[in-house]
Tab-separated table of C-alpha atoms and ligand atoms in Angstrom:
chain	number	residue	atom	x	y	z
Y	1	MET	CA	106.929	-148.993	44.460
Y	2	LYS	CA	107.848	-149.989	40.935
Y	3	LYS	CA	111.346	-150.989	42.077
Y	4	SER	CA	110.152	-153.204	44.923
Y	5	TYR	CA	107.745	-154.913	42.522
Y	6	ARG	CA	110.655	-155.661	40.229
Y	7	ILE	CA	112.725	-157.052	43.119
Y	8	CYS	CA	109.792	-159.273	44.131
Y	9	LYS	CA	109.470	-160.520	40.580
Y	10	VAL	CA	113.178	-161.355	40.346
Y	11	ALA	CA	113.050	-163.114	43.738
Y	12	PHE	CA	109.996	-165.101	42.646
Y	13	PHE	CA	111.668	-166.328	39.461
Y	14	PHE	CA	114.871	-167.078	41.351
Y	15	LEU	CA	112.882	-169.235	43.786
Y	16	LEU	CA	111.095	-170.930	40.919
Y	17	THR	CA	114.432	-171.749	39.298
Y	18	ILE	CA	115.722	-173.338	42.500
Y	19	ILE	CA	112.545	-175.390	42.887
Y	20	ALA	CA	112.696	-176.493	39.245
Y	21	GLY	CA	116.382	-177.274	39.652
Y	22	ASN	CA	115.684	-179.532	42.590
Y	23	THR	CA	112.739	-181.323	41.034
Y	24	ILE	CA	114.017	-181.811	37.511
Y	25	GLY	CA	117.675	-181.930	38.547
Y	26	PHE	CA	120.339	-179.725	37.006
Y	27	ALA	CA	122.263	-182.512	35.371
Y	28	GLN	CA	124.971	-180.363	33.848
Y	29	THR	CA	127.845	-179.152	36.015
Y	30	LYS	CA	127.769	-175.377	36.492
Y	31	THR	CA	129.973	-173.431	34.185
Y	32	ASP	CA	131.312	-169.883	34.259
Y	33	LEU	CA	130.780	-168.368	30.831
Y	34	SER	CA	131.430	-164.817	31.994
Y	35	LYS	CA	133.461	-162.482	29.778
Y	36	ALA	CA	136.296	-162.342	32.288
Y	37	ASN	CA	136.524	-166.114	32.583
Y	38	ILE	CA	136.434	-166.797	28.834
Y	39	GLU	CA	139.044	-164.117	28.132
Y	40	ARG	CA	141.259	-165.475	30.892
Y	41	LEU	CA	141.001	-169.020	29.552
Y	42	LEU	CA	141.748	-168.110	25.945
Y	43	ASN	CA	144.822	-166.159	27.093
Y	44	GLU	CA	145.931	-169.047	29.264
Y	45	ALA	CA	145.462	-171.614	26.495
Y	46	TYR	CA	147.328	-169.422	24.008
Y	47	THR	CA	150.344	-169.027	26.291
Y	48	LYS	CA	150.323	-172.644	27.361
Y	49	PHE	CA	150.371	-174.106	23.849
Y	50	LYS	CA	151.938	-171.475	21.594
Y	51	ASP	CA	155.366	-173.112	21.689
Y	52	VAL	CA	154.187	-176.646	20.939
Y	53	LYS	CA	156.254	-177.815	17.982
Y	54	GLU	CA	154.717	-181.242	17.296
Y	55	GLY	CA	153.011	-181.999	14.012
Y	56	LYS	CA	153.607	-181.034	10.433
Y	57	ASN	CA	151.697	-179.204	7.689
Y	58	ALA	CA	149.818	-181.407	5.236
Y	59	ASP	CA	151.892	-181.684	2.071
Y	60	TYR	CA	149.946	-184.137	-0.094
Y	61	ILE	CA	148.212	-180.971	-1.343
Y	62	LYS	CA	151.404	-179.170	-2.425
Y	63	GLU	CA	150.238	-175.641	-1.652
Y	64	LEU	CA	149.481	-176.545	1.988
Y	65	ALA	CA	153.158	-177.251	2.634
Y	66	ASN	CA	153.838	-173.536	1.961
Y	67	VAL	CA	151.421	-172.249	4.614
Y	68	ASP	CA	153.093	-170.599	7.627
Y	69	PRO	CA	153.097	-173.280	10.375
Y	70	ASN	CA	153.210	-170.559	13.061
Y	71	ILE	CA	149.714	-169.244	12.332
Y	72	PHE	CA	147.910	-169.698	15.634
Y	73	GLY	CA	144.471	-168.199	16.205
Y	74	ILE	CA	141.762	-169.034	18.731
Y	75	ALA	CA	138.128	-167.863	18.685
Y	76	LEU	CA	135.063	-168.572	20.768
Y	77	VAL	CA	131.602	-167.277	19.851
Y	78	THR	CA	128.768	-167.644	22.340
Y	79	THR	CA	125.148	-168.282	21.401
Y	80	ASP	CA	124.325	-164.735	22.461
Y	81	GLY	CA	126.693	-163.504	19.750
Y	82	THR	CA	129.698	-162.400	21.804
Y	83	VAL	CA	132.955	-162.961	19.922
Y	84	TYR	CA	136.213	-163.671	21.772
Y	85	THR	CA	139.510	-163.992	19.930
Y	86	LYS	CA	143.139	-164.532	20.799
Y	87	GLY	CA	146.217	-164.677	18.594
Y	88	ASP	CA	146.266	-164.549	14.814
Y	89	ILE	CA	142.776	-163.957	13.476
Y	90	SER	CA	143.794	-162.192	10.275
Y	91	SER	CA	145.668	-165.088	8.616
Y	92	MET	CA	143.477	-167.310	6.472
Y	93	VAL	CA	143.815	-171.028	5.884
Y	94	SER	CA	141.772	-173.233	3.558
Y	95	ILE	CA	138.750	-174.711	5.320
Y	96	GLN	CA	139.311	-178.190	3.817
Y	97	SER	CA	137.266	-180.914	5.513
Y	98	VAL	CA	135.526	-178.536	7.902
Y	99	SER	CA	133.399	-177.521	4.888
Y	100	LYS	CA	131.929	-181.047	4.937
Y	101	VAL	CA	129.847	-180.245	8.012
Y	102	PHE	CA	128.065	-177.396	6.302
Y	103	VAL	CA	127.461	-179.199	3.015
Y	104	MET	CA	125.976	-182.050	5.032
Y	105	ALA	CA	123.743	-179.496	6.781
Y	106	GLN	CA	122.751	-178.101	3.401
Y	107	VAL	CA	121.753	-181.526	2.086
Y	108	LEU	CA	119.836	-182.224	5.310
Y	109	GLU	CA	117.983	-178.947	4.770
Y	110	GLU	CA	117.152	-179.834	1.182
Y	111	LEU	CA	116.418	-183.561	1.438
Y	112	GLY	CA	115.905	-184.394	5.120
Y	113	PRO	CA	117.601	-186.848	7.495
Y	114	GLN	CA	116.230	-190.068	6.007
Y	115	ALA	CA	117.632	-189.280	2.561
Y	116	VAL	CA	121.073	-188.530	4.007
Y	117	GLN	CA	121.037	-191.830	5.883
Y	118	ASP	CA	119.864	-193.808	2.850
Y	119	LYS	CA	121.783	-192.136	0.033
Y	120	ILE	CA	125.093	-191.385	1.779
Y	121	GLY	CA	125.215	-193.152	5.155
Y	122	VAL	CA	125.863	-191.942	8.691
Y	123	ASP	CA	128.197	-194.593	10.063
Y	124	ALA	CA	131.766	-193.896	11.103
Y	125	THR	CA	134.182	-195.792	8.874
Y	126	GLY	CA	136.959	-195.799	11.478
Y	127	MET	CA	139.383	-195.343	8.592
Y	128	ARG	CA	141.395	-192.527	7.075
Y	129	PHE	CA	139.430	-189.664	5.541
Y	130	ASN	CA	140.316	-190.674	1.987
Y	131	SER	CA	140.058	-194.431	2.443
Y	132	ILE	CA	139.012	-196.346	-0.667
Y	133	VAL	CA	138.827	-199.595	1.305
Y	134	ALA	CA	136.053	-198.041	3.418
Y	135	VAL	CA	133.980	-197.584	0.260
Y	136	GLU	CA	134.814	-200.975	-1.164
Y	137	LEU	CA	134.048	-202.933	2.016
Y	138	GLN	CA	130.371	-201.940	2.084
Y	139	LYS	CA	129.865	-201.271	-1.627
Y	140	GLY	CA	129.587	-197.529	-1.050
Y	141	LYS	CA	127.248	-197.847	1.931
Y	142	GLU	CA	127.939	-197.200	5.617
Y	143	ILE	CA	130.092	-194.178	5.015
Y	144	ASN	CA	129.287	-190.647	6.171
Y	145	PRO	CA	129.505	-187.019	5.014
Y	146	MET	CA	132.540	-186.217	7.231
Y	147	VAL	CA	134.978	-188.300	5.179
Y	148	ASN	CA	135.852	-187.758	1.529
Y	149	PRO	CA	133.577	-190.365	-0.117
Y	150	GLY	CA	130.462	-189.294	1.809
Y	151	ALA	CA	131.408	-185.643	1.408
Y	152	ILE	CA	131.733	-185.892	-2.376
Y	153	ALA	CA	128.406	-187.762	-2.455
Y	154	ALA	CA	126.878	-184.963	-0.340
Y	155	THR	CA	128.232	-182.329	-2.709
Y	156	SER	CA	126.740	-184.275	-5.623
Y	157	LEU	CA	123.336	-184.132	-3.893
Y	158	VAL	CA	123.227	-180.344	-3.404
Y	159	ALA	CA	120.344	-178.843	-5.373
Y	160	GLY	CA	121.222	-176.968	-8.568
Y	161	ALA	CA	120.688	-177.460	-12.291
Y	162	ASP	CA	124.386	-177.505	-13.080
Y	163	SER	CA	127.807	-177.356	-11.528
Y	164	ALA	CA	127.847	-173.532	-11.335
Y	165	ALA	CA	124.478	-173.404	-9.565
Y	166	LYS	CA	125.508	-176.062	-7.051
Y	167	TRP	CA	128.779	-174.250	-6.323
Y	168	LYS	CA	127.041	-170.911	-5.907
Y	169	SER	CA	124.639	-172.280	-3.321
Y	170	ILE	CA	127.410	-174.127	-1.433
Y	171	LEU	CA	129.533	-170.968	-1.184
Y	172	GLN	CA	126.480	-169.001	-0.068
Y	173	LYS	CA	125.595	-171.501	2.656
Y	174	GLN	CA	129.154	-171.646	4.012
Y	175	SER	CA	129.173	-167.825	4.016
Y	176	ASP	CA	125.843	-167.664	5.862
Y	177	PHE	CA	127.264	-169.918	8.570
Y	178	ALA	CA	130.351	-167.682	8.853
Y	179	GLY	CA	128.338	-164.468	8.711
Y	180	ARG	CA	130.377	-162.904	5.914
Y	181	GLN	CA	131.050	-163.488	2.223
Y	182	LEU	CA	133.766	-166.144	1.984
Y	183	THR	CA	136.092	-166.535	-1.005
Y	184	VAL	CA	138.245	-169.264	-2.487
Y	185	ASN	CA	142.008	-169.535	-2.044
Y	186	GLN	CA	142.828	-169.946	-5.741
Y	187	PRO	CA	146.397	-171.328	-5.350
Y	188	VAL	CA	145.106	-174.042	-2.982
Y	189	TYR	CA	142.220	-174.870	-5.322
Y	190	ILE	CA	144.460	-175.060	-8.390
Y	191	SER	CA	147.055	-177.086	-6.506
Y	192	GLU	CA	144.544	-179.703	-5.335
Y	193	ALA	CA	142.468	-179.730	-8.523
Y	194	GLY	CA	145.554	-180.729	-10.482
Y	195	ASP	CA	146.324	-183.511	-8.082
Y	196	ASN	CA	143.047	-185.026	-6.881
Y	197	LEU	CA	143.047	-188.313	-8.779
Y	198	ARG	CA	142.399	-190.249	-5.607
Y	199	ASN	CA	139.215	-188.284	-4.856
Y	200	GLN	CA	138.158	-188.694	-8.482
Y	201	ALA	CA	138.687	-192.442	-8.123
Y	202	ILE	CA	136.518	-192.414	-4.988
Y	203	ALA	CA	133.761	-190.526	-6.849
Y	204	HIS	CA	133.875	-193.024	-9.729
Y	205	LEU	CA	133.794	-195.988	-7.367
Y	206	LEU	CA	130.708	-194.515	-5.706
Y	207	LEU	CA	129.171	-194.040	-9.154
Y	208	ALA	CA	129.844	-197.707	-9.886
Y	209	TYR	CA	127.885	-198.590	-6.754
Y	210	GLY	CA	125.045	-196.197	-7.654
Y	211	ARG	CA	125.915	-193.824	-4.807
Y	212	MET	CA	127.035	-190.722	-6.759
Y	213	TYR	CA	124.206	-188.363	-7.684
Y	214	PHE	CA	125.799	-185.972	-10.191
Y	215	ASP	CA	128.670	-186.130	-12.627
Y	216	PRO	CA	131.647	-187.564	-10.630
Y	217	VAL	CA	134.301	-185.326	-12.216
Y	218	GLN	CA	132.273	-182.155	-11.666
Y	219	SER	CA	131.233	-183.228	-8.146
Y	220	THR	CA	134.879	-183.789	-7.213
Y	221	ASP	CA	135.762	-180.411	-8.665
Y	222	ILE	CA	133.073	-178.596	-6.647
Y	223	TYR	CA	134.180	-180.508	-3.557
Y	224	THR	CA	137.806	-179.458	-4.171
Y	225	LYS	CA	136.735	-175.817	-4.524
Y	226	GLN	CA	134.643	-175.982	-1.348
Y	227	CYS	CA	137.711	-177.313	0.511
Y	228	ALA	CA	139.749	-174.301	-0.723
Y	229	ILE	CA	137.479	-171.667	0.861
Y	230	ASN	CA	139.559	-169.304	2.997
Y	231	VAL	CA	138.709	-168.932	6.695
Y	232	ASN	CA	140.209	-167.685	9.934
Y	233	ALA	CA	139.540	-168.927	13.468
Y	234	LYS	CA	136.758	-166.370	13.950
Y	235	ASP	CA	134.925	-167.589	10.840
Y	236	LEU	CA	135.147	-171.183	12.022
Y	237	ALA	CA	134.004	-170.325	15.557
Y	238	THR	CA	131.018	-168.402	14.140
Y	239	MET	CA	130.129	-171.393	11.957
Y	240	ALA	CA	130.315	-173.640	15.036
Y	241	ALA	CA	128.299	-171.146	17.091
Y	242	THR	CA	125.542	-171.172	14.453
Y	243	LEU	CA	125.227	-174.917	15.032
Y	244	ALA	CA	125.444	-174.417	18.814
Y	245	ASN	CA	122.590	-171.923	18.475
Y	246	GLY	CA	120.196	-174.310	16.678
Y	247	GLY	CA	120.926	-173.004	13.177
Y	248	ILE	CA	120.623	-169.248	13.705
Y	249	ASN	CA	123.879	-167.335	13.274
Y	250	PRO	CA	124.189	-165.637	16.686
Y	251	VAL	CA	126.141	-162.697	15.236
Y	252	THR	CA	124.100	-161.854	12.108
Y	253	LYS	CA	120.862	-163.376	13.508
Y	254	LYS	CA	120.238	-165.009	10.123
Y	255	LYS	CA	118.368	-168.317	10.191
Y	256	VAL	CA	120.810	-170.516	8.290
Y	257	VAL	CA	119.368	-174.005	8.924
Y	258	THR	CA	116.633	-175.535	11.069
Y	259	PRO	CA	117.173	-176.970	14.559
Y	260	GLN	CA	116.368	-180.391	13.070
Y	261	THR	CA	119.278	-180.077	10.634
Y	262	VAL	CA	121.600	-179.277	13.545
Y	263	GLN	CA	120.174	-182.210	15.476
Y	264	TYR	CA	121.207	-184.630	12.706
Y	265	THR	CA	124.537	-182.980	11.873
Y	266	LEU	CA	126.092	-182.999	15.340
Y	267	PRO	CA	125.972	-186.779	15.938
Y	268	VAL	CA	127.898	-187.448	12.733
Y	269	MET	CA	130.475	-184.848	13.747
Y	270	ALA	CA	130.720	-186.580	17.117
Y	271	THR	CA	131.295	-190.022	15.647
Y	272	ALA	CA	133.351	-189.118	12.566
Y	273	GLY	CA	134.549	-185.499	12.763
Y	274	LEU	CA	138.207	-186.272	13.422
Y	275	TYR	CA	138.498	-189.185	10.989
Y	276	ASP	CA	140.060	-192.311	12.475
Y	277	ASP	CA	140.769	-190.456	15.734
Y	278	SER	CA	137.139	-189.427	16.241
Y	279	GLY	CA	136.703	-191.829	19.146
Y	280	ILE	CA	139.777	-190.488	20.938
Y	281	TRP	CA	138.561	-186.926	20.487
Y	282	TYR	CA	135.017	-187.631	21.659
Y	283	TYR	CA	136.288	-189.611	24.633
Y	284	ASN	CA	138.426	-186.682	25.712
Y	285	SER	CA	136.112	-183.740	25.011
Y	286	GLY	CA	132.529	-185.018	24.729
Y	287	LEU	CA	131.913	-182.413	22.021
Y	288	PRO	CA	131.070	-182.807	18.326
Y	289	ALA	CA	133.934	-181.349	16.320
Y	290	LYS	CA	135.405	-181.219	12.825
Y	291	SER	CA	138.942	-180.859	11.579
Y	292	GLY	CA	140.482	-180.050	8.222
Y	293	VAL	CA	143.961	-180.613	6.816
Y	294	GLY	CA	144.369	-176.831	6.443
Y	295	GLY	CA	144.825	-176.764	10.228
Y	296	GLY	CA	141.360	-175.620	11.282
Y	297	LEU	CA	139.365	-177.381	13.980
Y	298	LEU	CA	135.993	-176.364	15.372
Y	299	ALA	CA	133.895	-177.784	18.207
Y	300	VAL	CA	130.284	-177.218	19.132
Y	301	CYS	CA	129.057	-176.866	22.683
Y	302	PRO	CA	125.288	-177.123	22.127
Y	303	GLY	CA	123.320	-174.182	23.464
Y	304	LYS	CA	126.456	-172.464	24.734
Y	305	PHE	CA	129.170	-171.652	22.178
Y	306	GLY	CA	131.281	-172.590	19.193
Y	307	ILE	CA	135.059	-172.669	19.511
Y	308	ALA	CA	137.735	-172.917	16.825
Y	309	VAL	CA	141.474	-172.909	16.450
Y	310	VAL	CA	143.649	-172.495	13.388
Y	311	SER	CA	147.148	-173.981	13.519
Y	312	PRO	CA	148.442	-175.861	10.437
Y	313	PRO	CA	150.756	-178.570	11.880
Y	314	LEU	CA	148.841	-181.876	11.971
Y	315	ASP	CA	149.212	-185.206	13.744
Y	316	ALA	CA	149.293	-188.568	11.942
Y	317	ALA	CA	145.487	-188.725	11.585
Y	318	GLY	CA	145.410	-185.276	9.949
Y	319	ASN	CA	144.173	-183.218	12.913
Y	320	SER	CA	145.750	-179.947	14.104
Y	321	VAL	CA	147.915	-180.696	17.137
Y	322	LYS	CA	147.616	-177.311	18.847
Y	323	ALA	CA	143.915	-176.989	18.083
Y	324	GLN	CA	143.117	-180.253	19.832
Y	325	LYS	CA	145.135	-179.226	22.879
Y	326	VAL	CA	143.587	-175.747	23.138
Y	327	ILE	CA	139.989	-176.883	22.738
Y	328	LYS	CA	140.415	-179.777	25.152
Y	329	TYR	CA	141.932	-177.377	27.694
Y	330	VAL	CA	139.125	-174.826	27.404
Y	331	VAL	CA	136.409	-177.514	27.525
Y	332	ASP	CA	137.969	-179.004	30.665
Y	333	GLN	CA	138.365	-175.654	32.391
Y	334	LEU	CA	134.823	-174.577	31.575
Y	335	LYS	CA	133.484	-178.004	32.581
Y	336	VAL	CA	131.263	-178.129	29.506
Y	337	ASP	CA	131.739	-181.773	28.571
Y	338	PRO	CA	128.042	-182.840	28.439
Y	339	PHE	CA	128.977	-186.158	30.019
Y	340	LEU	CA	130.332	-184.468	33.127
Y	341	ILE	CA	127.220	-184.817	35.243
Y	342	GLU	CA	126.662	-183.434	38.687
Y	343	PRO	CA	124.906	-186.142	40.730
Y	344	LYS	CA	121.476	-185.249	42.091
Y	345	LYS	CA	121.738	-184.613	45.830
K	1	LIG	N1	140.584	-181.482	0.268
K	1	LIG	C1	141.110	-182.467	1.156
K	1	LIG	C2	141.059	-183.833	0.529
K	1	LIG	O1	140.113	-184.148	-0.105
K	1	LIG	C3	140.359	-182.441	2.429
K	1	LIG	C4	140.833	-183.474	3.413
K	1	LIG	C5	140.807	-183.089	4.842
K	1	LIG	O2	140.733	-181.930	5.234
K	1	LIG	N2	140.924	-184.097	5.675
K	1	LIG	O3	141.961	-184.612	0.630
């Protein structure tokens, strides 16, 4: 009796879903996110791209030239908290520019979307990530938190009475996104801190235009430290999955940011996450993503999963070659590009 009632209930909801599907229209193409399919795809992508030799480690930060270029790890974390990995998940690389996403989210949390738009900017510059011309052209306006000037400005806006307090809360927020306590790669930090005159110049130029909100030297130093946080592909995929899940870490279940913060973070990733190649990336994948010169790249499939790859060799724009290929492959196979729309019959 009880069993047949349950069957009836399931059948009723199934029918309701079909009716709703026909009336509202299931715009998105159907996708197979089963365990077997995801595991198969990650294996396939790993084998397909593991021997790609294009690209080269970043070397303008001296320590990055010493990182093993063969590190190759893939991770996908679904919004129900299932973690899939393939390849090297134990090797760490510095997070670099991927940290910018989560500092932006932190500032959105603290000050709201209007303040981020007014005080930093949310327009793609279309230029290299450390372009000074981009700042100069618009007198410090019309930049965004995904490139160095906007990222240093974002770091300067993080709440905290002094540099130590700001740093502590940044490290905590990045850790909450990753779901574990992250630490700094000291050799990378020391290497870049001794060599970041260009970023210091950017911070001072912003100050000259009234668009730096804390001491420029200290802000650049915190920013440099945040870029040196160590992560693996699983950390990055969990961070992406937290965004995909509306701000709740799907593994730890911690509420890291609000859905509204995610709503305003993803469009800037979409338009500026891969620097001057952001348009090419978005055209090919349809997903908001963020790269770093350490070789990490993450992408967010809203409501479904976060995916990340770590592989240090970069292309000319500063984006991991293998990571772009793997993520594009998986997105294509899963048919999760949001712009791939099944016409209504
Ligand atoms: N720390 C690096 C820099 O400021 C980050 C750049 C990057 O990952 N694109 O140059």
